CSV table of C-alpha atoms and ligand atoms in Angstrom, one decimal:
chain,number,residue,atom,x,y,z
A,1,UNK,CA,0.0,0.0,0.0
A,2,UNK,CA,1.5,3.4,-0.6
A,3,UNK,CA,1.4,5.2,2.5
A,4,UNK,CA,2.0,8.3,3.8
A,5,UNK,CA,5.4,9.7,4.6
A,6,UNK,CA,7.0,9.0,8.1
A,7,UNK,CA,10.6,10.0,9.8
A,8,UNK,CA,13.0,8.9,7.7
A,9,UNK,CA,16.5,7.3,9.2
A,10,UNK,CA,19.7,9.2,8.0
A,11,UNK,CA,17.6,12.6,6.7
A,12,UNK,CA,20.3,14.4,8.7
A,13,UNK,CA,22.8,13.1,5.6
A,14,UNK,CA,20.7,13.4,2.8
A,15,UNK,CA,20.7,17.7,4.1
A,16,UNK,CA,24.3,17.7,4.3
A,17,UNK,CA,24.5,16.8,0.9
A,18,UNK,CA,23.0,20.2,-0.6
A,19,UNK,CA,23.9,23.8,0.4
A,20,UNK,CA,22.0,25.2,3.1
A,21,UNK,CA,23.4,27.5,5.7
A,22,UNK,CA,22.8,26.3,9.0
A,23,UNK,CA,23.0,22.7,11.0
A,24,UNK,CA,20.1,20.6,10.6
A,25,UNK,CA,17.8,20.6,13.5
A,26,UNK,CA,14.8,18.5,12.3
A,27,UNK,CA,12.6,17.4,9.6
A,28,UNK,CA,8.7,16.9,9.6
A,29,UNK,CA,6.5,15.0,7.1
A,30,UNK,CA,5.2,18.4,5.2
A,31,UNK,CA,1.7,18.8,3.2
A,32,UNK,CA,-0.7,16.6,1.9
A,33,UNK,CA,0.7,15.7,-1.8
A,34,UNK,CA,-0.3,12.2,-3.2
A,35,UNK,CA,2.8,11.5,-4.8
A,36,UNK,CA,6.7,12.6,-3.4
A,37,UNK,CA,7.9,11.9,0.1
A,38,UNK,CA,7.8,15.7,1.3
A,39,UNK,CA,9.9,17.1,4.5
A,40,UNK,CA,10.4,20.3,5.8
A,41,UNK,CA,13.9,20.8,7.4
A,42,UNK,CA,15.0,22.9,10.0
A,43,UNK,CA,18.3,24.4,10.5
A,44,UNK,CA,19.9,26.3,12.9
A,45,UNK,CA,19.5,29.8,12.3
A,46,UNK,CA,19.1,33.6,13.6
A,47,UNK,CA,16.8,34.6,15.2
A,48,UNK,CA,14.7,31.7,14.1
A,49,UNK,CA,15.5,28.4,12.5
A,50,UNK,CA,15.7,28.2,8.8
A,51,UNK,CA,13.5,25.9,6.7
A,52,UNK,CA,13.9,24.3,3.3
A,53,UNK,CA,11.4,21.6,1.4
A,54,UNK,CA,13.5,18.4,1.1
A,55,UNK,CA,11.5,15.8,-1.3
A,56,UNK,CA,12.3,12.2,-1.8
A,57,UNK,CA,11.4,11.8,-5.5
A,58,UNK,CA,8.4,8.9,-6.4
A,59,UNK,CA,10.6,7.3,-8.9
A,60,UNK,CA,7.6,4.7,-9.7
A,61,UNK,CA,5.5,8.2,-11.1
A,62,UNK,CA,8.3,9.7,-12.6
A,63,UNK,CA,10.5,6.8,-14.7
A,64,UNK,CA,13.2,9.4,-16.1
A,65,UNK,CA,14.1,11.7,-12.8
A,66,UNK,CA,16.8,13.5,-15.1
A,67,UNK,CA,14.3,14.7,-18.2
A,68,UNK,CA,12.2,15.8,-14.6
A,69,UNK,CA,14.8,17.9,-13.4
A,70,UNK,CA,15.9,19.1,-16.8
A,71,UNK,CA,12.5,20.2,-17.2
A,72,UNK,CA,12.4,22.0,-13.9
A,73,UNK,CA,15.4,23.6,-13.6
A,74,UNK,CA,14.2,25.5,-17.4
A,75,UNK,CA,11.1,26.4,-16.1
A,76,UNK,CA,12.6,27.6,-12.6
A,77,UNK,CA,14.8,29.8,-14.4
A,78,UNK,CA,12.6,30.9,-17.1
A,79,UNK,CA,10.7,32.2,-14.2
A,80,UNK,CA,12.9,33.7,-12.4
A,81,UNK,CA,14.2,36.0,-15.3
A,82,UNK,CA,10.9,37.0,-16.0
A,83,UNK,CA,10.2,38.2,-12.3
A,84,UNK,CA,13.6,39.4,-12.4
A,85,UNK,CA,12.9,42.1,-15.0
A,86,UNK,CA,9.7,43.0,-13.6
A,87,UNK,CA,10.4,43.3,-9.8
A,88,UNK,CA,12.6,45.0,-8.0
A,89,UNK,CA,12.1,43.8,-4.3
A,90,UNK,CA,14.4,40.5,-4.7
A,91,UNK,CA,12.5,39.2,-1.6
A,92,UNK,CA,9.1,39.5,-3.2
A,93,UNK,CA,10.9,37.9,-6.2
A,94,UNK,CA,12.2,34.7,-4.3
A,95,UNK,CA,8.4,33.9,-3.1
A,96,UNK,CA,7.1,34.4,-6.0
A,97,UNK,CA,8.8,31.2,-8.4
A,98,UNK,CA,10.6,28.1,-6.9
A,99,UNK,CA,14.0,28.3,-6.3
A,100,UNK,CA,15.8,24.7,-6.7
A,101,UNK,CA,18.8,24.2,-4.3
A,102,UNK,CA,22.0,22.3,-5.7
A,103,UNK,CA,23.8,19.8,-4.0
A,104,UNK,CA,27.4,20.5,-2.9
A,105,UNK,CA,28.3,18.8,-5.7
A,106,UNK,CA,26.4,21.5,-8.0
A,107,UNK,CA,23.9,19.0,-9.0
A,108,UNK,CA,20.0,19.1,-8.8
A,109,UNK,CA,19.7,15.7,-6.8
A,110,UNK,CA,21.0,13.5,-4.4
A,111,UNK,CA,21.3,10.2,-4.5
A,112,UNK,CA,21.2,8.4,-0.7
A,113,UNK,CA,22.7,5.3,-0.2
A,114,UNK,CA,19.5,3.4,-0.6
A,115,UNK,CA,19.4,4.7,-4.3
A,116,UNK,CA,16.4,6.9,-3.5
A,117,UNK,CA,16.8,10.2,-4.8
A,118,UNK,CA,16.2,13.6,-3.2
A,119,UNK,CA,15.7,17.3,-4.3
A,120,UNK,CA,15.5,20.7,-2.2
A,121,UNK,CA,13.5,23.9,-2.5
A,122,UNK,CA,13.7,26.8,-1.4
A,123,UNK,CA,10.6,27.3,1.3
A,124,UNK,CA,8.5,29.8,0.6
A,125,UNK,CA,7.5,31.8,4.1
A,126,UNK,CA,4.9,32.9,5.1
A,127,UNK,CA,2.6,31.2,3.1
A,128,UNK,CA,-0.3,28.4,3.3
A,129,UNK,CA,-1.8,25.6,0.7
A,130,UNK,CA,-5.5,25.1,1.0
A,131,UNK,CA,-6.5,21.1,0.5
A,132,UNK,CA,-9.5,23.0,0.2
A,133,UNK,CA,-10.8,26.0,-1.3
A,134,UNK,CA,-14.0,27.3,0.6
A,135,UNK,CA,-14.5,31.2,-0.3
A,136,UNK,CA,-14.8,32.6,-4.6
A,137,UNK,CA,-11.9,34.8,-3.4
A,138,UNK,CA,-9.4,31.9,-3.4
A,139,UNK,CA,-10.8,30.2,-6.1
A,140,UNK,CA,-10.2,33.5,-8.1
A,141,UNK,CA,-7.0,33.6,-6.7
A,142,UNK,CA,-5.5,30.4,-7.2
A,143,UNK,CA,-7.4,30.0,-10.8
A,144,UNK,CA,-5.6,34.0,-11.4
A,145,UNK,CA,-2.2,32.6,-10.4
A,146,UNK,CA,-2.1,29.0,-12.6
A,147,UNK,CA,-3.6,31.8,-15.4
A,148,UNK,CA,-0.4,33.8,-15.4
A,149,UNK,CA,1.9,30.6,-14.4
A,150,UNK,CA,0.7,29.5,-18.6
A,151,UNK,CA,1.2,33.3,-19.5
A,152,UNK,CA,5.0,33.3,-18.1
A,153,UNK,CA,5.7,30.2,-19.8
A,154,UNK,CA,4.7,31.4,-23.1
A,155,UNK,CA,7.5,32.6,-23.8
A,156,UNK,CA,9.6,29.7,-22.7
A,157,UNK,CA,12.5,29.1,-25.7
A,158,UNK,CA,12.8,25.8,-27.7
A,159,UNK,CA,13.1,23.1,-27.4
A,160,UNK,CA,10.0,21.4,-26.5
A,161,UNK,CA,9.5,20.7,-22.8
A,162,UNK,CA,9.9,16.9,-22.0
A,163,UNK,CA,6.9,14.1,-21.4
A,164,UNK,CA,7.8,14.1,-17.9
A,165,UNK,CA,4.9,11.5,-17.6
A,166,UNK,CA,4.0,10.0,-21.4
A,167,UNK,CA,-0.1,10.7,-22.4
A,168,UNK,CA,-0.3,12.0,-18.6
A,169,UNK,CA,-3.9,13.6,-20.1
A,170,UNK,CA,-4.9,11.1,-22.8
A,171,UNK,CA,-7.8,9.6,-21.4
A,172,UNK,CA,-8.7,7.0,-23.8
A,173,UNK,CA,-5.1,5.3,-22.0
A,174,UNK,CA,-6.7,6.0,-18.5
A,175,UNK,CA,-9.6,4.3,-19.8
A,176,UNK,CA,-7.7,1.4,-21.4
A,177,UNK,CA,-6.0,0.8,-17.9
A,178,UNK,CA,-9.1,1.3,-16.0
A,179,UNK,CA,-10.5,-1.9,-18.5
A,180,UNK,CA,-7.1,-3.5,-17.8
A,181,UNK,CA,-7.7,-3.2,-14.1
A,182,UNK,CA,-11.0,-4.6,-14.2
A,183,UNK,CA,-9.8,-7.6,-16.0
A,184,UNK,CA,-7.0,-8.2,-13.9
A,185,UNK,CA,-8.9,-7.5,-10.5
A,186,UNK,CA,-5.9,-7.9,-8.5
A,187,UNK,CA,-6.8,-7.2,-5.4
A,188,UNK,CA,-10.1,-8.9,-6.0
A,189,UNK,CA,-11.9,-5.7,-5.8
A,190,UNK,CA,-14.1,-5.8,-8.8
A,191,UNK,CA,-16.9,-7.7,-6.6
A,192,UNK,CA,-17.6,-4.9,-4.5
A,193,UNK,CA,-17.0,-2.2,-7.1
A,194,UNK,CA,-19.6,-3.1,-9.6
A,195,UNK,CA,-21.6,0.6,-9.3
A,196,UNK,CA,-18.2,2.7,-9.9
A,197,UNK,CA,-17.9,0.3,-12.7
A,198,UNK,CA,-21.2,0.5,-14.4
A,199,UNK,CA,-20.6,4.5,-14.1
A,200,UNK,CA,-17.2,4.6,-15.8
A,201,UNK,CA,-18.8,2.8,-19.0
A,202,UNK,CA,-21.6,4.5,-19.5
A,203,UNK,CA,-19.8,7.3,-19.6
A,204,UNK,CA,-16.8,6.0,-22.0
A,205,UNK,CA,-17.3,8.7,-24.3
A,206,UNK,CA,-16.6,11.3,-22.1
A,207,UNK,CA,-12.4,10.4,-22.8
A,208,UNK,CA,-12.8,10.9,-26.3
A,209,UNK,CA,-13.8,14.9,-25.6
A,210,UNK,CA,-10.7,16.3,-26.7
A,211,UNK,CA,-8.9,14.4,-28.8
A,212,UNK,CA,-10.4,15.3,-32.1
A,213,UNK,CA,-10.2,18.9,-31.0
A,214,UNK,CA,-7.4,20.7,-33.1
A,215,UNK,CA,-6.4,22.9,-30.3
A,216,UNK,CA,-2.9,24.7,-29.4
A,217,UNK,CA,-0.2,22.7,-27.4
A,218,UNK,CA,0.9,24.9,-24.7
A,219,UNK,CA,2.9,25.1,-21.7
A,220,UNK,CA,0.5,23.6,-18.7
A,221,UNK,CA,0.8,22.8,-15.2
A,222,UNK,CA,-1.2,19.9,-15.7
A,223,UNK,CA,-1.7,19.7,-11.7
A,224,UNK,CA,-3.4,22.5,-11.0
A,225,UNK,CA,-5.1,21.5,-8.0
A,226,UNK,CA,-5.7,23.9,-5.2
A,227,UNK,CA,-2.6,23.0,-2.5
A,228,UNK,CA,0.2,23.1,-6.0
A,229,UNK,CA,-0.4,26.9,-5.2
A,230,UNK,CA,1.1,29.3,-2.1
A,231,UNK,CA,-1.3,31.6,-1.0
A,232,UNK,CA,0.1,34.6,1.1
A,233,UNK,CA,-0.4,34.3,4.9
A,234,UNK,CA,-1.6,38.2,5.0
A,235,UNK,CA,-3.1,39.2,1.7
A,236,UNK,CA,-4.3,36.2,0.5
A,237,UNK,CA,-2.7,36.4,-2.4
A,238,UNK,CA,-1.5,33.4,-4.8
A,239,UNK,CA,1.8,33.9,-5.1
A,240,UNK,CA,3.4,30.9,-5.9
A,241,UNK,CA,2.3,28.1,-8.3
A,242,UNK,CA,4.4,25.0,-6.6
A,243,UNK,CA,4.7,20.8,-8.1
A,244,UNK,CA,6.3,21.3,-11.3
A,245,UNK,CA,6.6,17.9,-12.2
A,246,UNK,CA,4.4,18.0,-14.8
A,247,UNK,CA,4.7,21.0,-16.0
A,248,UNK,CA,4.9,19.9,-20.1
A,249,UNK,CA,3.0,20.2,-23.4
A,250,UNK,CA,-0.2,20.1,-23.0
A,251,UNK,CA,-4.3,21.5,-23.5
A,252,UNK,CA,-4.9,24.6,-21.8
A,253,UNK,CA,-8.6,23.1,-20.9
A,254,UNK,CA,-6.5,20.5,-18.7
A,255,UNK,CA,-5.3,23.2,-16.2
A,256,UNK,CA,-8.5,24.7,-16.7
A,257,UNK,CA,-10.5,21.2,-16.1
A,258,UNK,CA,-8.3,20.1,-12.7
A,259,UNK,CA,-9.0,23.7,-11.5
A,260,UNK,CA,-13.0,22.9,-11.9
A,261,UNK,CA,-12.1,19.3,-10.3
A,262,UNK,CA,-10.6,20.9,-7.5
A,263,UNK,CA,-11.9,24.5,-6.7
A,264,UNK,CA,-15.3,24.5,-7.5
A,265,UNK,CA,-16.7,22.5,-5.1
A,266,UNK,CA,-16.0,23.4,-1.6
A,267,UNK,CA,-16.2,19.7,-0.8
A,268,UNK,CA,-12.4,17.5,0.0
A,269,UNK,CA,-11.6,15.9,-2.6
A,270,UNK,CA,-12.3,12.2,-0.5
A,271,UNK,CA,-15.1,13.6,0.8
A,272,UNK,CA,-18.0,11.0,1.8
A,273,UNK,CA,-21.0,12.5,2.1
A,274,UNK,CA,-21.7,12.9,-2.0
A,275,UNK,CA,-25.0,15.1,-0.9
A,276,UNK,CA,-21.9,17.7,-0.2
A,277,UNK,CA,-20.9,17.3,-3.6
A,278,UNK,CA,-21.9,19.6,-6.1
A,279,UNK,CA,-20.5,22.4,-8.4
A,280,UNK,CA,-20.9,25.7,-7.0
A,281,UNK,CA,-21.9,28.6,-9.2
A,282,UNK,CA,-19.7,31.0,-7.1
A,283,UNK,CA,-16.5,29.7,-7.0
A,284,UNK,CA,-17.3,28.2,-10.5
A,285,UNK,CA,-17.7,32.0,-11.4
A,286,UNK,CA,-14.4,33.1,-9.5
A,287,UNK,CA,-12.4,30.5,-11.2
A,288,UNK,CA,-13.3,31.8,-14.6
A,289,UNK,CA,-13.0,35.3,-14.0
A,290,UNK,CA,-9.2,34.3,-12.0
A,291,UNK,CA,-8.3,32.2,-15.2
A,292,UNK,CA,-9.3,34.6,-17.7
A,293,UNK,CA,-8.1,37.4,-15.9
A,294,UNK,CA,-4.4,36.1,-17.0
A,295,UNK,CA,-5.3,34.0,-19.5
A,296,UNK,CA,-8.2,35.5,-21.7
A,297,UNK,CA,-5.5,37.5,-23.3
A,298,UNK,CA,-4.1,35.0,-25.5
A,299,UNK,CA,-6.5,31.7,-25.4
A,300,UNK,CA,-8.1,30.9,-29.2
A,301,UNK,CA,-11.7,31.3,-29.6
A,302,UNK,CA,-11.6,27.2,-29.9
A,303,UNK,CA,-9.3,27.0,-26.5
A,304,UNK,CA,-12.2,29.0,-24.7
A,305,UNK,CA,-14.6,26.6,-26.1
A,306,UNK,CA,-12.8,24.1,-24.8
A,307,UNK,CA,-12.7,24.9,-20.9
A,308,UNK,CA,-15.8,23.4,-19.7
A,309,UNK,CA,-15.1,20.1,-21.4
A,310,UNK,CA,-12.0,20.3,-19.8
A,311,UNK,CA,-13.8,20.0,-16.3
A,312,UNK,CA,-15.7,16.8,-17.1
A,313,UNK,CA,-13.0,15.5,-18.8
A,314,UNK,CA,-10.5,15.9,-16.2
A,315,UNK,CA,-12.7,15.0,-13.6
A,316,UNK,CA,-13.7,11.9,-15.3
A,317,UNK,CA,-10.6,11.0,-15.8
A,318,UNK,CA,-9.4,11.7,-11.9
A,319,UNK,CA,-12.0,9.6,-10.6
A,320,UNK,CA,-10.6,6.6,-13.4
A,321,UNK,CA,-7.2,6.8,-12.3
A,322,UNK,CA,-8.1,6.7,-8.4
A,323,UNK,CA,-10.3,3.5,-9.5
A,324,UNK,CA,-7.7,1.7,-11.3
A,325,UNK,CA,-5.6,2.9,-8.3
A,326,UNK,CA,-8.2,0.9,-6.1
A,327,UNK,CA,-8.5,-2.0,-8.0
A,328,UNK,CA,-4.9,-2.5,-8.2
A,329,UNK,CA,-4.5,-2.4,-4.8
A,330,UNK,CA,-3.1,0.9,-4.0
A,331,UNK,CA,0.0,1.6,-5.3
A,332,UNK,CA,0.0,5.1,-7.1
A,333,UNK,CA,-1.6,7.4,-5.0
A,334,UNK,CA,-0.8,8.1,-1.1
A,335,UNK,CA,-3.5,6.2,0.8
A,336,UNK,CA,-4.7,7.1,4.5
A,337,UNK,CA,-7.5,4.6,5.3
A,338,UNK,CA,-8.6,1.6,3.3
A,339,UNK,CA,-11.3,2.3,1.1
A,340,UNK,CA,-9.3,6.1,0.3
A,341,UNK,CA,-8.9,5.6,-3.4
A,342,UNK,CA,-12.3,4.1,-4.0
A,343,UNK,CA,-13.5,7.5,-1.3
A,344,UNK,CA,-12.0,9.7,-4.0
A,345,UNK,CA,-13.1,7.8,-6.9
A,346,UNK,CA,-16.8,7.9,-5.4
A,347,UNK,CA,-16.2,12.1,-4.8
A,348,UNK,CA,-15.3,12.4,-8.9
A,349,UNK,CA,-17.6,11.1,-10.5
A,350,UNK,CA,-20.9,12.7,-8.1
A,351,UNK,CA,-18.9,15.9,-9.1
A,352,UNK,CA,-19.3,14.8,-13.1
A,353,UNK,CA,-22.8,13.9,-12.3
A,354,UNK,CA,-23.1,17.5,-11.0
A,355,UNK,CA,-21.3,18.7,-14.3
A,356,UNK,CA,-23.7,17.4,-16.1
A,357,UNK,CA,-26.7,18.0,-14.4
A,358,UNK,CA,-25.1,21.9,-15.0
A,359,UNK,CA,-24.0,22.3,-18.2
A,360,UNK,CA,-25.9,24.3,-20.0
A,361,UNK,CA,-25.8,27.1,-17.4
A,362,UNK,CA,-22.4,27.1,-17.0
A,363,UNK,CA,-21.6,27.1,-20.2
A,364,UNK,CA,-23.7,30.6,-20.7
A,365,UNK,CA,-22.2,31.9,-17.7
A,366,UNK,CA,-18.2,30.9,-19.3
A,367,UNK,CA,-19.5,32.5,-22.6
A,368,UNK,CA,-20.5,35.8,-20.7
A,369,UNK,CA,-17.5,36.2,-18.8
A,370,UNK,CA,-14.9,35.1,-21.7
B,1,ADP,P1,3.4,16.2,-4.4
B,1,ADP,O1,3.8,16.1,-5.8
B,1,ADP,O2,3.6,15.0,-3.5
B,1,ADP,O3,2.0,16.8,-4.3
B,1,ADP,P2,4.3,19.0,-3.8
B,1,ADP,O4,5.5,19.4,-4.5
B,1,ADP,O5,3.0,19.5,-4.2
B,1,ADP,O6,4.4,17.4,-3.7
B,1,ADP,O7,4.5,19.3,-2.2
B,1,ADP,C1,3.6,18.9,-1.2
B,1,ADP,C2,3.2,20.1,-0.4
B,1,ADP,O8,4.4,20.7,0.3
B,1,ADP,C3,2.5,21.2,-1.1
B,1,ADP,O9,1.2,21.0,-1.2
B,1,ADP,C4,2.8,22.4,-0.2
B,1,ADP,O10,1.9,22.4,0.9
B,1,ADP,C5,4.2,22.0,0.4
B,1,ADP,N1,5.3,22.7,-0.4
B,1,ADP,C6,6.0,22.2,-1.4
B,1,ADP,N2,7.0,23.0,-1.8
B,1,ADP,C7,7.0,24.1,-1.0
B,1,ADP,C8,7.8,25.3,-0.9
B,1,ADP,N3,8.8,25.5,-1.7
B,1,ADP,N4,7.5,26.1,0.2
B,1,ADP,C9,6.5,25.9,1.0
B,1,ADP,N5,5.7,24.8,0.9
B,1,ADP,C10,5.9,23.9,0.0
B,2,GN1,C1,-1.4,13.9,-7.7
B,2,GN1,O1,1.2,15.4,-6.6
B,2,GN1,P1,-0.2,15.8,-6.3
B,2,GN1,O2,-0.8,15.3,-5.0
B,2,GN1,O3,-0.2,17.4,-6.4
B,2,GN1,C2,-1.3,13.5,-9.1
B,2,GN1,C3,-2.3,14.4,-10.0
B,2,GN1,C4,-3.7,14.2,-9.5
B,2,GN1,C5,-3.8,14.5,-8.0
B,2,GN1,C6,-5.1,14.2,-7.4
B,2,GN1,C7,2.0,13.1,-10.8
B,2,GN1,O4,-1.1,15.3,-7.5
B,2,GN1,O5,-2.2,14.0,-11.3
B,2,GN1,O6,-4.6,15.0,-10.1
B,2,GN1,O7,-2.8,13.7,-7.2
B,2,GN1,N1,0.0,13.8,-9.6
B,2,GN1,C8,0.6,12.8,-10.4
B,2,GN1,O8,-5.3,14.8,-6.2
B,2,GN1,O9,0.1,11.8,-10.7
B,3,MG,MG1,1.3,18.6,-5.0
């Protein structure tokens, strides 16, 4: 089962390895991602300690950990000459774009002696992630912030960014594993997942939405859930679009579709009570209105078109992958309970049912405000 971070032996010599000022105090299991190992390191400093995000890399997710890191050291530093140019506070600048930190040996990861492999960021202070987003202010926000994240990476020079995860978005694959899972039922799940089953295939067709549709590749998150962005502890501001691992070539309706998954419904994402579960017209409103405050300047006609599609679509295809996740017994996504994966499945798809039940008015209200 793939569980939750805990202390890890020998973290002490995994700091040493990178260049941080200060002796290592402590480190603490940090956030709620589903996929790294994250920590967040203390060292002895004046007149508080100093912190730094250490990360113990999910080499099952990501296969090729150096295209990863090639990736993210380009978009790091595309970012960073961007806000270089256009602030001048270089403390505003350093919250506002992930800084990597090297190892002594000048390299972007460490390899401890049980082959696992470690990075370290910079941690951004004074600043919160919401599992959760419950006010249209945040949603606005957050939606604002992964809006101008695609906008700075516009510009990003050739070459084209690496798969850091091949078809990460191409649903018909999520489907074909989900059918794959089924078949295999390894952890003879199937029996007591018939429902979630039956809901998945009648709705096949939803995983063929986009993949006729001649839209632009872009630069996207392509995780732009609500805690992958820093809010700021005072304003409330989003200042700082975090998880780059899959940052890549991809639709903009993804980012927009993961941001309808995960902001427009004030409900957790494993939440059990599905009678919670519904989209909300407010934040719905706030996430467009964020998004295309940044990003109405340069999507297509056909990309705006394609934003509402992306919600189902992604939130479809969420709720197959923590299936298949289920019925394979749990070894993808971070589990906290039994039953967590099939939880989250369960949360999805009442979420597409809500999509649906919506459509037609949310599309009117996206055409009004785009
Ligand atoms: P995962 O891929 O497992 O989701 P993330 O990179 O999203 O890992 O990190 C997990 C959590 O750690 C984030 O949701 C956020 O709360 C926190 N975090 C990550 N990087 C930083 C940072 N540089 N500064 C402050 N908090 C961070
Ligand atoms: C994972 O890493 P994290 O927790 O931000 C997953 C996303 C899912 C998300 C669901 C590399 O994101 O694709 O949308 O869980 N990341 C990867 O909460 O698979
Ligand atoms: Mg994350």
């Amino acid at each position: 089962m793939s569980a939750p971070p805990g202390p890890v032996a020998g973290i002490g010599a995994v700091v040493a390895s990178f260049t941080l000022g200060g002796a290592f105090l402590r480190a603490e299991p940090y956030g709620n991602g589903h996929i790294h190992d994250t920590y967040c390191v203390f060292l002895d400093g004046s007149p508080a300690p100093a912190r730094v995000i250490l990360q113990r890399i999910n080499t099952r997710v990501f296969r090729n950990p150096v295209v990863l890191m090639e990736n993210i050291a380009r978009v790091t530093e595309h970012l960073r000459m961007q806000l270089d140019r256009q602030l001048a506070d270089e403390g505003d600048r350093d919250r506002r774009a992930l800084t990597l930190i090297r190892t002594r040996a000048g390299h972007a990861l460490h390899r401890d002696e049980g082959g696992h492999l470690w990075r370290a960021w910079r941690y951004v202070d004074r600043t919160c992630s919401l599992d959760q987003i419950v006010a249209p202010g945040q949603a606005f926000e957050a939606a604002r912030a992964f809006g101008l994240f695609q906008q700075q990476l516009a510009t990003l020079p050739t070459p084209r960014l690496h798969d850091t995860i091949p078809d990460f978005h191409y649903t018909p694959k999520r489907y074909a594993a989900f059918e794959e899972a089924v078949a295999r039922d390894a952890a003879g799940r199937v029996r007591t997942t018939e429902p979630e089953i039956a809901f998945a295939r009648a709705r096949q067709s939803i995983a063929g939405l986009l993949v006729d549709a001649r839209l632009p590749e872009r630069v996207t998150h392509n995780d732009t859930k609500c805690n992958n962005v820093l809010f700021d502890d005072k304003s409330g501001e989003a200042i700082c679009v975090i998880d780059l691992d899959t940052v890549m070539p991809g639709f903009a309706a993804y980012d927009f579709g993961d941001m309808v998954r995960t902001m427009t419904c004030s409900a957790a994402e494993d939440e059990t009570d599905l009678a919670k579960v519904r989209v909300d017209r407010s934040l719905f409103e706030a996430v467009a209105r964020g998004y295309l405050s940044a990003a109405g300047s340069f999507l297509t006609p056909a990309e705006k078109d394609s934003l509402l599609v992306g919600g189902k679509l992604i939130t479809y295809e969420l709720a197959l992958r923590f299936l298949t996740d289920y019925l394979n017994g749990d070894t993808y996504f971070k589990v906290h309970r039994p039953g967590h994966n099939l939880d989250r499945c369960r949360t999805q798809f009442a979420l597409v049912a809500s999509l649906e039940e919506h459509e037609v008015e949310l599309a009117r209200l996206l055409r009004s405000i785009s």
